[in-house]
PDB file of C-alpha atoms and ligand atoms in Angstrom:
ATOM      1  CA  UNK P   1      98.048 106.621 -17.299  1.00  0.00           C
ATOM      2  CA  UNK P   2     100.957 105.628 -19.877  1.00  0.00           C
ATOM      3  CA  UNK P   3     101.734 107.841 -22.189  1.00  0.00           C
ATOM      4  CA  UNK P   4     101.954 105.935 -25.851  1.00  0.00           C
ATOM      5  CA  UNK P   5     102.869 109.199 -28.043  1.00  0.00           C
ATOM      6  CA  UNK P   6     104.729 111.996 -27.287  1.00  0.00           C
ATOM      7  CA  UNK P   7     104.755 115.278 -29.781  1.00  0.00           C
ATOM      8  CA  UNK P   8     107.603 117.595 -28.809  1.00  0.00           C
ATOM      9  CA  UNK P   9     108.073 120.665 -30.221  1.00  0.00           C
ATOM     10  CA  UNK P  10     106.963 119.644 -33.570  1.00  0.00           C
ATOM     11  CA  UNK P  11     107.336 121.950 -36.585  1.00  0.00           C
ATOM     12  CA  UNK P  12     106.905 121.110 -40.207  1.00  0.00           C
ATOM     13  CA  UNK P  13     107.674 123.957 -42.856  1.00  0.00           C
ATOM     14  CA  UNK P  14     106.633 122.858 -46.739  1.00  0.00           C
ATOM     15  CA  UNK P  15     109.051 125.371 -49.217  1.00  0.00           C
ATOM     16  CA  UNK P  16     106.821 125.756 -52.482  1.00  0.00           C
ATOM     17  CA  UNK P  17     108.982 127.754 -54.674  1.00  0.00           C
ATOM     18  CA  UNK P  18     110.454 131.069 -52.610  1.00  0.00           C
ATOM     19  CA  UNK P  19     107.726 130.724 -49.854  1.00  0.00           C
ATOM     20  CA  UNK P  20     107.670 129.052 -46.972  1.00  0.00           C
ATOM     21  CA  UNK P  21     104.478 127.566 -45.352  1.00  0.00           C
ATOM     22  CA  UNK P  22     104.629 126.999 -41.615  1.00  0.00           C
ATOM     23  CA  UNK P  23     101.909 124.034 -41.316  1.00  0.00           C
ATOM     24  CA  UNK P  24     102.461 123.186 -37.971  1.00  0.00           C
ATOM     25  CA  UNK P  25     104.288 125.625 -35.031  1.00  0.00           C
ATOM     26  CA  UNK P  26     106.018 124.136 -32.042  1.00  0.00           C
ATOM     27  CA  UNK P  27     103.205 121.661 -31.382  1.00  0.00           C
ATOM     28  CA  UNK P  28     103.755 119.737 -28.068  1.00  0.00           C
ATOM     29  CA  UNK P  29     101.299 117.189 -26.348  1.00  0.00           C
ATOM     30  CA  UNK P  30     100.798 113.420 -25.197  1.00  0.00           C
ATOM     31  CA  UNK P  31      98.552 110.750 -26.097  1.00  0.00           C
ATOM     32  CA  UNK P  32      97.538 107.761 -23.166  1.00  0.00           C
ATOM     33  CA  UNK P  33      97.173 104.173 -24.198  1.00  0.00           C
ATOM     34  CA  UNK P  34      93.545 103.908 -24.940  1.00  0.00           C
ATOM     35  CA  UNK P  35      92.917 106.992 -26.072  1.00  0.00           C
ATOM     36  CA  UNK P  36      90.435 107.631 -28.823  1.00  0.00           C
ATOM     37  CA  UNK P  37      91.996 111.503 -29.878  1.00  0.00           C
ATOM     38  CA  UNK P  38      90.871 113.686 -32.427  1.00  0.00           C
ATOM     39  CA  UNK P  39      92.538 115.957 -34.306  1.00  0.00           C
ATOM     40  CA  UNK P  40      90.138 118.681 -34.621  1.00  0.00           C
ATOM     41  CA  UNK P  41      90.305 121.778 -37.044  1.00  0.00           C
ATOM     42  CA  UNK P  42      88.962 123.558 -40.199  1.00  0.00           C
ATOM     43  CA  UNK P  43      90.519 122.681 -43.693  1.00  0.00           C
ATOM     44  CA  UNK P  44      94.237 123.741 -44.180  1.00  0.00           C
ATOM     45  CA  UNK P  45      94.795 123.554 -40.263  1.00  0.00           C
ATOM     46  CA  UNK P  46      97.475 121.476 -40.115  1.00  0.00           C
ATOM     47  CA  UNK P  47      95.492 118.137 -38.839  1.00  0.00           C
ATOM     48  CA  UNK P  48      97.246 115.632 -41.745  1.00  0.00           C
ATOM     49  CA  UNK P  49     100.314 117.098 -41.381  1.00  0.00           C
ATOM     50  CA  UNK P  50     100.277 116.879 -38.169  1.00  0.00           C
ATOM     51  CA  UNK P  51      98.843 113.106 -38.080  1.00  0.00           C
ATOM     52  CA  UNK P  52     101.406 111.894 -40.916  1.00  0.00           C
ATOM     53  CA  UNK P  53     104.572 113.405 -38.611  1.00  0.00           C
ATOM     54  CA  UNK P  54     103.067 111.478 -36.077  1.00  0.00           C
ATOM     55  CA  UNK P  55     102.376 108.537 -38.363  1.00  0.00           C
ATOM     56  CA  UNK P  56     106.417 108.202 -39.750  1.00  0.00           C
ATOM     57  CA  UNK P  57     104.765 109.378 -43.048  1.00  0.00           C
ATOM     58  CA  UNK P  58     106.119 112.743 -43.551  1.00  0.00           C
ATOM     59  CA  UNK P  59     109.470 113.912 -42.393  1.00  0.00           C
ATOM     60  CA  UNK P  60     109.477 116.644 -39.194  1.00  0.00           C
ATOM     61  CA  UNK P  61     111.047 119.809 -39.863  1.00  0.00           C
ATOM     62  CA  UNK P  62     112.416 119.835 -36.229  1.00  0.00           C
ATOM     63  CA  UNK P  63     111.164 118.749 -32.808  1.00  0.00           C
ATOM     64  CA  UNK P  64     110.827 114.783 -31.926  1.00  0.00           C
ATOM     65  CA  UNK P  65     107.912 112.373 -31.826  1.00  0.00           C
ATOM     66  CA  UNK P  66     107.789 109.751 -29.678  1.00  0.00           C
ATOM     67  CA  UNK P  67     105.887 106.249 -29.659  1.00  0.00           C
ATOM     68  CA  UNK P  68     106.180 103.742 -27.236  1.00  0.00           C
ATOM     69  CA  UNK P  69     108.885 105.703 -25.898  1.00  0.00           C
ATOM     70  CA  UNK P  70     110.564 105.225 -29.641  1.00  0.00           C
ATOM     71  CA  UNK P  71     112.307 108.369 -31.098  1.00  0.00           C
ATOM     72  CA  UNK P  72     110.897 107.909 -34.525  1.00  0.00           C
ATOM     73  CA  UNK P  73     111.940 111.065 -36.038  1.00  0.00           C
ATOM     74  CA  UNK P  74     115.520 109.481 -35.951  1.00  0.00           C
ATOM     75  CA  UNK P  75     114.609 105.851 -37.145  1.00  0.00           C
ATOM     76  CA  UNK P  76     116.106 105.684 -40.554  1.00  0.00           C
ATOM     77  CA  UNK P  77     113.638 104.041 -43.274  1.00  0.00           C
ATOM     78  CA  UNK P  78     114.168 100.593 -42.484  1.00  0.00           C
ATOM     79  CA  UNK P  79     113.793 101.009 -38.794  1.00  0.00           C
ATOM     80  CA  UNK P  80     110.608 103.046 -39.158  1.00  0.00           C
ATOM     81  CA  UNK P  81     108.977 100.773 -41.557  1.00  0.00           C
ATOM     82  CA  UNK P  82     109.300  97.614 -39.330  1.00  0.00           C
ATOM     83  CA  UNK P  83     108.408  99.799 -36.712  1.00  0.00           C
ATOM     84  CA  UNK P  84     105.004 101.003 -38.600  1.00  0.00           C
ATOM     85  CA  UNK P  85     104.385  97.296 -39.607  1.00  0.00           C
ATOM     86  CA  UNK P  86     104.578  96.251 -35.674  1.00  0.00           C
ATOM     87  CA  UNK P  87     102.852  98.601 -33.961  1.00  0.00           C
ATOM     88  CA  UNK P  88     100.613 100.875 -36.521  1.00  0.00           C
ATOM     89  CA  UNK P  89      97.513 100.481 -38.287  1.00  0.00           C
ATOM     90  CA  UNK P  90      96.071 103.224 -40.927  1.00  0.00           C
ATOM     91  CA  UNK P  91      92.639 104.174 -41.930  1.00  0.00           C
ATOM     92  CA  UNK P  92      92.673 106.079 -45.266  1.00  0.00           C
ATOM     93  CA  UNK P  93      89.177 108.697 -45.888  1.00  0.00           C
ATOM     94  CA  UNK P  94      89.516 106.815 -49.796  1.00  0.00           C
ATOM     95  CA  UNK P  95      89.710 103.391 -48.334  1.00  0.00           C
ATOM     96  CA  UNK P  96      92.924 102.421 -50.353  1.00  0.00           C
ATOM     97  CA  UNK P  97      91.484  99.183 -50.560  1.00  0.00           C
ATOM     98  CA  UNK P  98      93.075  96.794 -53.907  1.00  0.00           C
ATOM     99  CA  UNK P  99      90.531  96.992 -56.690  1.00  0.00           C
ATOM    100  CA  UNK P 100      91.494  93.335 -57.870  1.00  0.00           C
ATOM    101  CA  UNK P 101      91.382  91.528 -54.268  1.00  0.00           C
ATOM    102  CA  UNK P 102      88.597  90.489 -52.146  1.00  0.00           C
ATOM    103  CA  UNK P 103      87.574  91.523 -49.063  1.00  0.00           C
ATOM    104  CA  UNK P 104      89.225  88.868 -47.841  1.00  0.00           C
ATOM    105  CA  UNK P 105      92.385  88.662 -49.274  1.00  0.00           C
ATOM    106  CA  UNK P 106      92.866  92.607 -49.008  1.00  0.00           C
ATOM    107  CA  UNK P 107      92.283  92.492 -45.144  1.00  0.00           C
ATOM    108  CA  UNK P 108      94.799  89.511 -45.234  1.00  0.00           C
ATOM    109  CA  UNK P 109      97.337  92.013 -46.126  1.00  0.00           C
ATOM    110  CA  UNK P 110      98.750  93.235 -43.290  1.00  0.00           C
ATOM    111  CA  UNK P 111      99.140  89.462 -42.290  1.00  0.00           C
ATOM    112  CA  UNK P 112     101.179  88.401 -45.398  1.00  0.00           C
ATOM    113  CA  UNK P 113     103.652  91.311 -44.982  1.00  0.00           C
ATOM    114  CA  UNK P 114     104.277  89.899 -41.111  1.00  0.00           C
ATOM    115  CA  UNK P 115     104.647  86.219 -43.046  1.00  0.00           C
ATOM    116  CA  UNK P 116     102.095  84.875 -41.036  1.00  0.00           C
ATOM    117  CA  UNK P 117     101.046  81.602 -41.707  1.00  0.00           C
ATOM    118  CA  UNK P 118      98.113  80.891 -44.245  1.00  0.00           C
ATOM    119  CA  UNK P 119      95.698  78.867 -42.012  1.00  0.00           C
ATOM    120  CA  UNK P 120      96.272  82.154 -39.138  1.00  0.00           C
ATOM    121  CA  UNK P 121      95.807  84.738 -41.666  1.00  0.00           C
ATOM    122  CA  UNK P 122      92.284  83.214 -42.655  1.00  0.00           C
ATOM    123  CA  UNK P 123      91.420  82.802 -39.270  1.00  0.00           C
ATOM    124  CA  UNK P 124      92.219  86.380 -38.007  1.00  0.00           C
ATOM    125  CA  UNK P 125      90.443  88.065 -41.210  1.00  0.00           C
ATOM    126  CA  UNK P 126      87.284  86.179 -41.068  1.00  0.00           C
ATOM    127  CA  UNK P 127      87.028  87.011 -37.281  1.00  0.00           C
ATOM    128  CA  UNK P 128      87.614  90.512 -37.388  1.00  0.00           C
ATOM    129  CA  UNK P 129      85.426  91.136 -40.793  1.00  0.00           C
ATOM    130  CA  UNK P 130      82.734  89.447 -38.656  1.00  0.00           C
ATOM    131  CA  UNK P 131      83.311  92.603 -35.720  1.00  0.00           C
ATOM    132  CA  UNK P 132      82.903  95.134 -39.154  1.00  0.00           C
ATOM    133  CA  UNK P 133      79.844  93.108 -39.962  1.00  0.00           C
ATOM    134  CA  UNK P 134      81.026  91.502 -43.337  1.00  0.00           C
ATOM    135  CA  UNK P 135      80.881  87.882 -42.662  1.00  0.00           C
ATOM    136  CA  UNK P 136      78.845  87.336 -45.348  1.00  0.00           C
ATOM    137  CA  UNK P 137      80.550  89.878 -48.151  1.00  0.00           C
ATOM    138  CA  UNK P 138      84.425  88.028 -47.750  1.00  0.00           C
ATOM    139  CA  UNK P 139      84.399  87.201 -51.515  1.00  0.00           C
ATOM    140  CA  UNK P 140      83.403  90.516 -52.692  1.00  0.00           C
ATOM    141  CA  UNK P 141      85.411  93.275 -54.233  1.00  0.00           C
ATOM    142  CA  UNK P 142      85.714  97.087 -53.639  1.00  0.00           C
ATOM    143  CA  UNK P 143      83.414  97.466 -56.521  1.00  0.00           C
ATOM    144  CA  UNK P 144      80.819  95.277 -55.548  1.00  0.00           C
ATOM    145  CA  UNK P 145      80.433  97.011 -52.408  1.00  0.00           C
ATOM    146  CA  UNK P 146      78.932 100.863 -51.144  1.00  0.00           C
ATOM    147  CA  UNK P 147      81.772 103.217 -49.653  1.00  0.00           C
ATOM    148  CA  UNK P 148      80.018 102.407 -45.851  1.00  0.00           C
ATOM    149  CA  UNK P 149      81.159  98.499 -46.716  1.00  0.00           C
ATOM    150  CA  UNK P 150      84.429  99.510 -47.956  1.00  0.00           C
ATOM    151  CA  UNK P 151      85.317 101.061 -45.124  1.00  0.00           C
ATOM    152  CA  UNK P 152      84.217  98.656 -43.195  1.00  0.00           C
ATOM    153  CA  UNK P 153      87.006  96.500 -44.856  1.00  0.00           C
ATOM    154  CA  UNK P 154      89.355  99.070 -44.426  1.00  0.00           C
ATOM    155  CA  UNK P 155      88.739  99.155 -40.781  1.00  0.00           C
ATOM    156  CA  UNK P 156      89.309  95.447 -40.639  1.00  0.00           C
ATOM    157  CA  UNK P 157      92.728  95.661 -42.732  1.00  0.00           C
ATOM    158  CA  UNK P 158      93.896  97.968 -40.132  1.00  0.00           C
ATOM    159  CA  UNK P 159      92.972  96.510 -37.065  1.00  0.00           C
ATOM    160  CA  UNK P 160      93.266  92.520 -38.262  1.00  0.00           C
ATOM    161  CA  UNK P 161      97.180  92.668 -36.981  1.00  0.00           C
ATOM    162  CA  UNK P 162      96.352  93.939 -33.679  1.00  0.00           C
ATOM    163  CA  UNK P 163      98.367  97.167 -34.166  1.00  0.00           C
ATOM    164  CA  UNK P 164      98.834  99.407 -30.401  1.00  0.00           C
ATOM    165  CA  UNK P 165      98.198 102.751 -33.075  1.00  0.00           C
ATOM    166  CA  UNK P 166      95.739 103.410 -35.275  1.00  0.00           C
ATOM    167  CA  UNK P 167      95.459 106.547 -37.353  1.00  0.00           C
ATOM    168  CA  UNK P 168      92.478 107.619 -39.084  1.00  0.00           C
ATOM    169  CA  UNK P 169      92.325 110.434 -41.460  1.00  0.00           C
ATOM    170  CA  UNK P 170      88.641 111.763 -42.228  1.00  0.00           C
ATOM    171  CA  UNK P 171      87.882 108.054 -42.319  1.00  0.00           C
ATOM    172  CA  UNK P 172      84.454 109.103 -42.556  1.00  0.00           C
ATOM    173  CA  UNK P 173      84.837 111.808 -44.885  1.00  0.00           C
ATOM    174  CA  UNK P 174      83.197 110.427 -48.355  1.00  0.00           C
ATOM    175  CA  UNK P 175      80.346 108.753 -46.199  1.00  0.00           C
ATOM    176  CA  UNK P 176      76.379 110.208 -45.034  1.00  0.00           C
ATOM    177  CA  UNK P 177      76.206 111.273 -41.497  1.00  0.00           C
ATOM    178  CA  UNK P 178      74.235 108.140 -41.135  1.00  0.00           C
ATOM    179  CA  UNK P 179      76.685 105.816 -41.788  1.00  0.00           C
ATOM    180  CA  UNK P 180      79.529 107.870 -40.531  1.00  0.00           C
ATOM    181  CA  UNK P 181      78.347 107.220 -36.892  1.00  0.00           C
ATOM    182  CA  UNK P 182      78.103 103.222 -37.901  1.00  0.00           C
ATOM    183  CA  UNK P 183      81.646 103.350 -38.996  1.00  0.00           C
ATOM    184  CA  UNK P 184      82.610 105.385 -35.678  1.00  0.00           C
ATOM    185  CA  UNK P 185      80.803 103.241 -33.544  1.00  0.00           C
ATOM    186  CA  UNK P 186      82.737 100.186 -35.158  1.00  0.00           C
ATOM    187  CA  UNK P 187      85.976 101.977 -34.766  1.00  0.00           C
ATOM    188  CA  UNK P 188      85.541 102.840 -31.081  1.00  0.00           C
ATOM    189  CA  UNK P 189      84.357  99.443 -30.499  1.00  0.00           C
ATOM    190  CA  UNK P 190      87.342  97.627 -31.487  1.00  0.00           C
ATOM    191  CA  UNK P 191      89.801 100.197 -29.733  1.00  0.00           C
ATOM    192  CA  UNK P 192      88.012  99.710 -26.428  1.00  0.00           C
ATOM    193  CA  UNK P 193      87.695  96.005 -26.427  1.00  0.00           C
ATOM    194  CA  UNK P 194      91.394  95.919 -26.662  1.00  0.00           C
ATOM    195  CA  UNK P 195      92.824  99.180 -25.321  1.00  0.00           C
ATOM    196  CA  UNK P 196      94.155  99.981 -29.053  1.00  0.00           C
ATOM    197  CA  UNK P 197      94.794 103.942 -29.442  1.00  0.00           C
ATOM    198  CA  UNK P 198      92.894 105.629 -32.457  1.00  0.00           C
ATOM    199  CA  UNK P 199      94.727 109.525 -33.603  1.00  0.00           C
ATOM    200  CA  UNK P 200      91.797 110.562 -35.813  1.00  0.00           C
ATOM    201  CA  UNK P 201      91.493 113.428 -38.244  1.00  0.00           C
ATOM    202  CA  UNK P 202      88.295 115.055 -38.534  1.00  0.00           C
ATOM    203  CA  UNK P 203      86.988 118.183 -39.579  1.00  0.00           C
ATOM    204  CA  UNK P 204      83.740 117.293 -38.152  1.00  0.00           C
ATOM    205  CA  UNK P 205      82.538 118.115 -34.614  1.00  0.00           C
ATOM    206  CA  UNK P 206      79.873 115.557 -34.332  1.00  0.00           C
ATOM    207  CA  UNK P 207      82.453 112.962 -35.414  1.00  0.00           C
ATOM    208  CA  UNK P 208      85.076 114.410 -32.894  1.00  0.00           C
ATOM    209  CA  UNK P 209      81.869 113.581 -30.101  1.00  0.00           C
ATOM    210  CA  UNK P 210      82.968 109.823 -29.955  1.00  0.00           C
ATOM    211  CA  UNK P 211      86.714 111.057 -28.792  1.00  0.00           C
ATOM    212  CA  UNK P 212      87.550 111.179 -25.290  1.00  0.00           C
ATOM    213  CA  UNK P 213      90.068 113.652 -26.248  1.00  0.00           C
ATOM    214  CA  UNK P 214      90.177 116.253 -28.505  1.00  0.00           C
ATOM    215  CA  UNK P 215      92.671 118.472 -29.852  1.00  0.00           C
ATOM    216  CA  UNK P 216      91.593 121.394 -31.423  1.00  0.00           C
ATOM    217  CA  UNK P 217      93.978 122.714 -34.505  1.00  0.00           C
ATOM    218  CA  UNK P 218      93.940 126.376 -35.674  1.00  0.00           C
ATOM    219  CA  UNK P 219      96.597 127.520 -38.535  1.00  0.00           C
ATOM    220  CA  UNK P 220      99.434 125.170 -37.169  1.00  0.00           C
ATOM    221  CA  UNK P 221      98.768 125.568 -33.523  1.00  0.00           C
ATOM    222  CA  UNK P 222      96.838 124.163 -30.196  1.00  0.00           C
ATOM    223  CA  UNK P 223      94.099 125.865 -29.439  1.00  0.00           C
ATOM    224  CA  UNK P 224      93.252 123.457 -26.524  1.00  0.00           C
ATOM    225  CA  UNK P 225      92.640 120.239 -25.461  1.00  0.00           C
ATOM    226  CA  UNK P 226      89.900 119.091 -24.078  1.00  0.00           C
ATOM    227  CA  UNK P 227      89.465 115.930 -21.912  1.00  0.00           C
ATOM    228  CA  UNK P 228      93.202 116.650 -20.779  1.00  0.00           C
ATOM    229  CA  UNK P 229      92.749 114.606 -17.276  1.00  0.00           C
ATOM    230  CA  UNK P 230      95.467 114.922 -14.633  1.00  0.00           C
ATOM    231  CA  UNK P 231      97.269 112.595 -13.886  1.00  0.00           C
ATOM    232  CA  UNK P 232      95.775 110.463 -10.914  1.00  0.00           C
ATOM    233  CA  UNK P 233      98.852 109.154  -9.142  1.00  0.00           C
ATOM    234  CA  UNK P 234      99.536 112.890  -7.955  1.00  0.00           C
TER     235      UNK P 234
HETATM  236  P1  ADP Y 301      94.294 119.922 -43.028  1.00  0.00           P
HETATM  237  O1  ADP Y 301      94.532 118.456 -43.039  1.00  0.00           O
HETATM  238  O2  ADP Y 301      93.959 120.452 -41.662  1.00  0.00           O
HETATM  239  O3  ADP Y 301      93.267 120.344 -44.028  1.00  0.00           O
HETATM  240  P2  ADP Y 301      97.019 120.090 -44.047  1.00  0.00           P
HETATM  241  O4  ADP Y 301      97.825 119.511 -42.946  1.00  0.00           O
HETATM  242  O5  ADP Y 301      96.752 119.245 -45.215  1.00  0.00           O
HETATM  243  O6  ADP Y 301      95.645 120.659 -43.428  1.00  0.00           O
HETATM  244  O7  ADP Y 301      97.730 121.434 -44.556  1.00  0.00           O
HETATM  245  C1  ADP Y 301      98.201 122.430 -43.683  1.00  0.00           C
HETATM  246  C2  ADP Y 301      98.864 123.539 -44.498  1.00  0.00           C
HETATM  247  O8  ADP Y 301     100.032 123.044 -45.136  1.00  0.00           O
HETATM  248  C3  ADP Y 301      97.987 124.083 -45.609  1.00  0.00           C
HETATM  249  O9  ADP Y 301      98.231 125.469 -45.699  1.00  0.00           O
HETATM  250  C4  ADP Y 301      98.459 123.351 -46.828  1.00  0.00           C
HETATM  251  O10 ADP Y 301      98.239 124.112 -47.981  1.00  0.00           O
HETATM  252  C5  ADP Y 301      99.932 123.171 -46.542  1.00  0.00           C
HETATM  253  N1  ADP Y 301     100.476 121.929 -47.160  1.00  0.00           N
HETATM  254  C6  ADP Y 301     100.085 120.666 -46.892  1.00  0.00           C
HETATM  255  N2  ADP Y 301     100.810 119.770 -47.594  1.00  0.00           N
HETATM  256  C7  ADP Y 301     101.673 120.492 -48.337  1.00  0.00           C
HETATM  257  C8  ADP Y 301     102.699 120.154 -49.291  1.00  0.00           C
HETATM  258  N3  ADP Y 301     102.974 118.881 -49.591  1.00  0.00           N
HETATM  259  N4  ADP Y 301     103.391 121.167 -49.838  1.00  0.00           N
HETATM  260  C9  ADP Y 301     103.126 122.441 -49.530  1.00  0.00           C
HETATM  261  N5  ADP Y 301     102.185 122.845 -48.649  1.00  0.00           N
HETATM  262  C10 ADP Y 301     101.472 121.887 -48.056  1.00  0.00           C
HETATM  263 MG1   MG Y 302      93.614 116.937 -44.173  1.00  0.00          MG
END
């Protein structure tokens, strides 16, 4: 098994005024290529803390992350944000989609920031809104569409570039159970059919079911992991 992330020792403190809040203690563990890990814990745990750390979107108070053996808690902004481009997707619980695009052109995106060509961009959208099950809704906006569709579209936007990563917080959070497990079916789909990683945020356990490893979050710490396998060349 290859390890793709690496948390070590990973602390964030947030100072709000005089007081300190310790969100995450000394948090150390690995992600494998493949995995589909969820962060698992009750509101205020520490799960998007700890996923944005992770992510390069919040600064670490101390301890290192690691990604693709990559020290990204010393990239500098530049570095970090090529980096994210390359080898991260993100799935936001609001969708985040662009209220004045398509479906189309807002899961082109990704695409037009890596100055990919036009006729490849079109290509690579169309086929992957096709996995989400939007071929026929490429024209539509956000508006035009129900939260289980916009989703859908941001699922495509962050898989269409092929990114190793994706990270996924509550993804499913503003959606019925019903459609939640659609959306998590699609997700795990993709990942599997081409060994992408997925660090999801949930504070759901029935949505945490479709992990293969979970990591459960109390007040800034592990409680434990389950599906922690041992390493097979031993
Ligand atoms: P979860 O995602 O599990 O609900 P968070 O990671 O958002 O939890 O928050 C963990 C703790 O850190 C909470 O006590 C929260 O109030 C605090 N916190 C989160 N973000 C900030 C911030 N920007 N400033 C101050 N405190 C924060
Ligand atoms: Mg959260």
């Amino acid at each position: 098994m290859e390890a793709i992330i690496e948390v070590k020792n990973a602390t964030k403190i947030y100072r709000v005024g005089t007081e300190k809040i310790v969100a995450l203690d000394n948090v150390s563990f690995t992600i494998n290529k493949g995995d589909f890990c969820c962060l698992l814990g009750s509101s205020g745990s520490g799960k998007s803390t700890l996923l944005n750390i992770m992510a390069g979107i919040e600064k670490i108070t101390s301890g290192d992350i690691f990604i693709k053996g990559k020290k990204i808690t010393k990239m500098g902004e530049h570095q970090l944000a090529k980096f994210r481009q390359k080898y991260l997707g993100f799935v936001f619980q609001s969708y985040n989609l662009i209220n004045s695009l398509t479906a189309l052109e807002n899961v082109e995106l990704p695409l037009v920031f890596k100055e990919e060509p036009k006729k490849i961009r079109l290509k690579k959208s169309k086929e992957i809104l096709g996995k989400v099950g939007l071929e026929k809704r490429l024209k539509h906006k956000p508006s035009q569409m129900s939260g289980g569709q916009q989703q859908r579209v941001g699922i495509a936007r962050a898989f269409v570039a092929n990114p190793e990563v994706v990270f996924a917080d509550e993804p499913t959070g503003n959606l019925d159970s019903k459609t939640a497990k659609e959306i998590m079916g699609i997700i795990k789909q993709i990942a599997e059919e081409r060994n992408q990683t997925i660090v999801m945020v949930t504070h759901d356990i029935e949505i945490a079911k479709f992990a293969n490893k979970v990591i459960h979050i109390h007040d800034g710490h592990i409680e434990r992991i389950e599906g922690e396998q041992l390493n097979e060349e031993n």
